[in-house]
mmCIF file of C-alpha atoms in Angstrom:
data_model
loop_
_atom_site.group_PDB
_atom_site.id
_atom_site.type_symbol
_atom_site.label_atom_id
_atom_site.label_comp_id
_atom_site.label_asym_id
_atom_site.label_seq_id
_atom_site.Cartn_x
_atom_site.Cartn_y
_atom_site.Cartn_z
ATOM 1 C CA MET A 665 19.551 -20.929 -19.855
ATOM 2 C CA LEU A 666 16.520 -19.638 -17.995
ATOM 3 C CA ASN A 667 14.536 -22.376 -16.247
ATOM 4 C CA MET A 668 11.089 -22.176 -14.631
ATOM 5 C CA THR A 669 12.459 -21.313 -11.187
ATOM 6 C CA MET A 670 14.638 -18.534 -12.515
ATOM 7 C CA ALA A 671 11.803 -17.178 -14.686
ATOM 8 C CA THR A 672 9.479 -17.194 -11.660
ATOM 9 C CA ARG A 673 12.115 -15.430 -9.567
ATOM 10 C CA LEU A 674 12.552 -12.840 -12.325
ATOM 11 C CA SER A 675 8.778 -12.343 -12.401
ATOM 12 C CA LYS A 676 8.582 -11.912 -8.617
ATOM 13 C CA GLY A 677 11.493 -9.485 -8.540
ATOM 14 C CA MET A 678 9.997 -7.377 -11.329
ATOM 15 C CA LEU A 679 6.544 -7.353 -9.699
ATOM 16 C CA ALA A 680 7.974 -6.388 -6.289
ATOM 17 C CA SER A 681 10.013 -3.607 -7.912
ATOM 18 C CA ALA A 682 6.943 -2.305 -9.740
ATOM 19 C CA VAL A 683 4.910 -2.206 -6.515
ATOM 20 C CA GLY A 684 7.789 -0.429 -4.773
ATOM 21 C CA ILE A 685 7.997 2.164 -7.531
ATOM 22 C CA MET A 686 4.219 2.714 -7.378
ATOM 23 C CA CYS A 687 4.307 3.294 -3.609
ATOM 24 C CA LEU A 688 7.273 5.655 -3.943
ATOM 25 C CA LEU A 689 5.573 7.605 -6.738
ATOM 26 C CA VAL A 690 2.423 8.024 -4.660
ATOM 27 C CA SER A 691 4.505 9.279 -1.739
ATOM 28 C CA ILE A 692 6.520 11.660 -3.942
ATOM 29 C CA ASP A 693 3.364 12.918 -5.693
ATOM 30 C CA ASN A 694 1.807 13.664 -2.305
ATOM 31 C CA MET A 695 4.824 15.785 -1.410
ATOM 32 C CA ILE A 696 5.079 17.546 -4.786
ATOM 33 C CA ASP A 697 1.344 18.315 -4.976
ATOM 34 C CA PHE A 698 0.891 18.487 -1.216
ATOM 35 C CA ASN A 699 -2.297 20.533 -1.099
ATOM 36 C CA SER A 700 -4.426 18.403 -3.428
ATOM 37 C CA ASN A 701 -4.369 15.277 -1.311
ATOM 38 C CA TYR A 702 -4.067 17.226 1.928
ATOM 39 C CA GLN A 703 -7.549 18.583 1.169
ATOM 40 C CA PHE A 704 -8.732 15.000 0.768
ATOM 41 C CA VAL A 705 -7.392 14.048 4.217
ATOM 42 C CA GLN A 706 -8.702 17.269 5.737
ATOM 43 C CA HIS A 707 -12.262 16.741 4.451
ATOM 44 C CA VAL A 708 -12.382 13.051 5.353
ATOM 45 C CA LEU A 709 -11.156 13.683 8.908
ATOM 46 C CA SER A 710 -13.369 16.757 9.351
ATOM 47 C CA MET A 711 -16.391 14.931 7.928
ATOM 48 C CA ASP A 712 -17.514 18.302 6.552
ATOM 49 C CA THR A 713 -18.418 17.217 3.023
ATOM 50 C CA MET A 714 -20.813 14.370 3.711
ATOM 51 C CA LYS A 715 -23.394 13.556 1.041
ATOM 52 C CA PRO A 716 -26.960 14.790 1.653
ATOM 53 C CA PHE A 717 -28.332 11.300 2.415
ATOM 54 C CA PHE A 718 -25.941 10.868 5.367
ATOM 55 C CA HIS A 719 -27.562 11.655 8.717
ATOM 56 C CA GLY A 720 -25.065 9.880 10.988
ATOM 57 C CA GLY A 721 -25.341 12.258 13.944
ATOM 58 C CA PRO A 722 -23.472 10.079 16.456
ATOM 59 C CA LEU A 723 -20.869 9.180 13.839
ATOM 60 C CA LEU A 724 -20.193 12.853 13.077
ATOM 61 C CA GLU A 725 -18.917 13.200 16.638
ATOM 62 C CA ARG A 726 -15.819 11.325 15.442
ATOM 63 C CA ALA A 727 -14.800 14.249 13.227
ATOM 64 C CA ILE A 728 -11.342 15.714 13.757
ATOM 65 C CA THR A 729 -11.285 19.391 12.835
ATOM 66 C CA ASN A 730 -7.866 20.398 14.164
ATOM 67 C CA PRO A 731 -5.535 21.209 11.208
ATOM 68 C CA THR A 732 -2.515 20.041 13.217
ATOM 69 C CA TYR A 733 -3.996 16.550 13.406
ATOM 70 C CA HIS A 734 -4.797 16.701 9.689
ATOM 71 C CA LEU A 735 -1.135 17.421 8.953
ATOM 72 C CA ILE A 736 0.058 14.674 11.299
ATOM 73 C CA GLY A 737 -2.305 12.193 9.638
ATOM 74 C CA TYR A 738 -1.264 13.241 6.154
ATOM 75 C CA TRP A 739 2.445 13.003 6.957
ATOM 76 C CA MET A 740 1.887 9.557 8.475
ATOM 77 C CA ILE A 741 0.294 8.480 5.190
ATOM 78 C CA ILE A 742 3.162 9.937 3.124
ATOM 79 C CA ILE A 743 5.796 8.337 5.346
ATOM 80 C CA GLY A 744 3.978 4.985 5.224
ATOM 81 C CA GLU A 745 3.763 5.129 1.432
ATOM 82 C CA GLY A 746 7.431 6.063 1.162
ATOM 83 C CA LEU A 747 8.643 3.417 3.603
ATOM 84 C CA SER A 748 6.560 0.709 1.950
ATOM 85 C CA GLY A 749 7.927 1.785 -1.420
ATOM 86 C CA LEU A 750 11.545 1.723 -0.264
ATOM 87 C CA LEU A 751 11.202 -1.713 1.320
ATOM 88 C CA ALA A 752 9.267 -3.191 -1.627
ATOM 89 C CA LEU A 753 11.724 -1.786 -4.169
ATOM 90 C CA ALA A 754 14.720 -2.949 -2.130
ATOM 91 C CA GLY A 755 13.097 -6.367 -1.918
ATOM 92 C CA GLY A 756 12.449 -6.465 -5.639
ATOM 93 C CA LEU A 757 16.004 -5.448 -6.492
ATOM 94 C CA CYS A 758 17.394 -7.976 -4.027
ATOM 95 C CA MET A 759 15.266 -10.685 -5.661
ATOM 96 C CA LEU A 760 16.450 -9.656 -9.112
ATOM 97 C CA LEU A 761 20.071 -9.723 -7.995
ATOM 98 C CA GLY A 762 19.470 -13.058 -6.271
ATOM 99 C CA ILE A 763 17.821 -14.967 -9.092
ATOM 100 C CA SER A 764 20.541 -17.622 -8.893
ATOM 101 C CA ASN A 765 21.264 -17.151 -5.187
ATOM 102 C CA GLY A 766 18.551 -18.621 -2.996
ATOM 103 C CA GLU A 767 19.669 -16.878 0.195
ATOM 104 C CA ARG A 768 19.768 -13.419 -1.395
ATOM 105 C CA PHE A 769 16.461 -14.065 -3.138
ATOM 106 C CA LEU A 770 14.864 -15.036 0.185
ATOM 107 C CA LYS A 771 16.125 -11.805 1.786
ATOM 108 C CA GLY A 772 14.428 -9.902 -1.034
ATOM 109 C CA LYS A 773 11.185 -11.750 -0.387
ATOM 110 C CA VAL A 774 11.382 -10.808 3.300
ATOM 111 C CA LEU A 775 11.914 -7.133 2.440
ATOM 112 C CA TYR A 776 9.015 -7.205 0.002
ATOM 113 C CA ILE A 777 6.660 -8.821 2.529
ATOM 114 C CA LEU A 778 7.591 -6.107 5.061
ATOM 115 C CA GLY A 779 7.033 -3.341 2.487
ATOM 116 C CA GLY A 780 3.766 -4.893 1.369
ATOM 117 C CA THR A 781 2.571 -5.136 4.958
ATOM 118 C CA ILE A 782 3.222 -1.431 5.518
ATOM 119 C CA ALA A 783 1.414 -0.669 2.240
ATOM 120 C CA LEU A 784 -1.561 -2.701 3.462
ATOM 121 C CA MET A 785 -1.532 -0.738 6.699
ATOM 122 C CA VAL A 786 -1.706 2.497 4.689
ATOM 123 C CA TRP A 787 -4.280 1.563 2.068
ATOM 124 C CA TYR A 788 -6.378 -1.065 3.824
ATOM 125 C CA PHE A 789 -6.165 -0.105 7.493
ATOM 126 C CA GLY A 790 -5.666 3.639 6.982
ATOM 127 C CA PHE A 791 -8.034 4.318 4.107
ATOM 128 C CA ALA A 792 -10.555 1.449 4.124
ATOM 129 C CA VAL A 793 -10.862 0.799 7.856
ATOM 130 C CA ILE A 794 -10.107 4.148 9.517
ATOM 131 C CA GLY A 795 -11.144 6.483 6.686
ATOM 132 C CA GLY A 796 -13.927 4.327 5.287
ATOM 133 C CA GLU A 797 -15.571 3.116 8.452
ATOM 134 C CA TRP A 798 -14.451 5.295 11.365
ATOM 135 C CA PHE A 799 -14.811 8.552 9.409
ATOM 136 C CA SER A 800 -17.588 7.214 7.115
ATOM 137 C CA MET A 801 -15.654 8.070 3.959
ATOM 138 C CA TRP A 802 -18.179 5.959 2.038
ATOM 139 C CA ALA A 803 -20.682 8.804 2.580
ATOM 140 C CA ASN A 804 -18.192 11.612 1.914
ATOM 141 C CA LYS A 805 -17.843 13.487 -1.367
ATOM 142 C CA TRP A 806 -14.096 12.764 -0.948
ATOM 143 C CA ASN A 807 -14.352 8.963 -1.110
ATOM 144 C CA GLY A 808 -11.121 7.130 -1.862
ATOM 145 C CA GLN A 809 -12.232 3.672 -0.812
ATOM 146 C CA SER A 810 -12.323 2.227 -4.319
ATOM 147 C CA LYS A 811 -8.680 3.118 -4.986
ATOM 148 C CA ALA A 812 -7.663 1.975 -1.505
ATOM 149 C CA TYR A 813 -9.277 -1.425 -2.001
ATOM 150 C CA THR A 814 -7.757 -1.746 -5.477
ATOM 151 C CA PHE A 815 -4.257 -1.058 -4.126
ATOM 152 C CA ALA A 816 -4.741 -3.262 -1.068
ATOM 153 C CA ILE A 817 -6.072 -6.241 -3.012
ATOM 154 C CA PHE A 818 -3.334 -6.041 -5.631
ATOM 155 C CA ILE A 819 -0.618 -5.734 -2.991
ATOM 156 C CA LEU A 820 -2.064 -8.643 -1.001
ATOM 157 C CA ILE A 821 -2.205 -10.849 -4.111
ATOM 158 C CA SER A 822 1.362 -9.876 -5.017
ATOM 159 C CA MET A 823 2.509 -10.728 -1.483
ATOM 160 C CA ALA A 824 0.891 -14.173 -1.768
ATOM 161 C CA TYR A 825 2.551 -14.727 -5.154
ATOM 162 C CA VAL A 826 5.968 -13.632 -3.912
ATOM 163 C CA HIS A 827 5.618 -15.867 -0.851
ATOM 164 C CA LEU A 828 4.936 -19.006 -2.910
ATOM 165 C CA ALA A 829 7.803 -21.418 -3.503
ATOM 166 C CA GLU A 830 9.429 -20.931 -6.873
ATOM 167 C CA SER A 831 9.382 -24.582 -7.898
ATOM 168 C CA SER A 832 7.095 -27.537 -7.536
ATOM 169 C CA SER A 833 9.156 -29.791 -9.777
ATOM 170 C CA PRO A 834 11.471 -32.270 -8.016
ATOM 171 C CA SER A 835 14.033 -31.821 -10.790
ATOM 172 C CA ASP A 836 14.065 -28.074 -10.144
ATOM 173 C CA HIS A 837 14.129 -28.333 -6.346
ATOM 174 C CA ASN A 838 17.254 -26.279 -5.696
ATOM 175 C CA GLY A 839 16.159 -23.583 -8.130
ATOM 176 C CA LEU A 840 19.119 -23.993 -10.448
ATOM 177 C CA ARG A 841 18.409 -27.172 -12.429
ATOM 178 C CA ASN A 842 16.023 -27.853 -15.326
#
């Protein structure tokens, strides 16, 4: 019979797997339709499509116009998305396979936290901090900050949820009773 601890572990494993699949799909989509999102990276780094109200002269000096650096940046994003997806999915599957095995479940949580951290580095640090602030993406016609924040916040919340202990009931302390 499924108890609260096992149901919570099932929930965490499914959520981690879903996040892993999302990250992998984004990475795969960026490879399949390479040019669409490459243009996004290219325009953000080049700062060549700024909105008319933006007059950030000194900030425009940060622009990177070398296509080689655009490709390196884009591949770093794709690799980060893929790696985060692999780790998060592996963590989710490990949690699902370890619903009744605390040690295996904990290993899955560790993998998920690592995958989630890499995802945060991509979407929060890469898009919100570097893209949004360093390259002033907020003033660019190619602004992906809203999506980046949505992904980052959801991933951070899911990491907090996965990190929580599965039981607060003394009768369910070892995760197998109740």
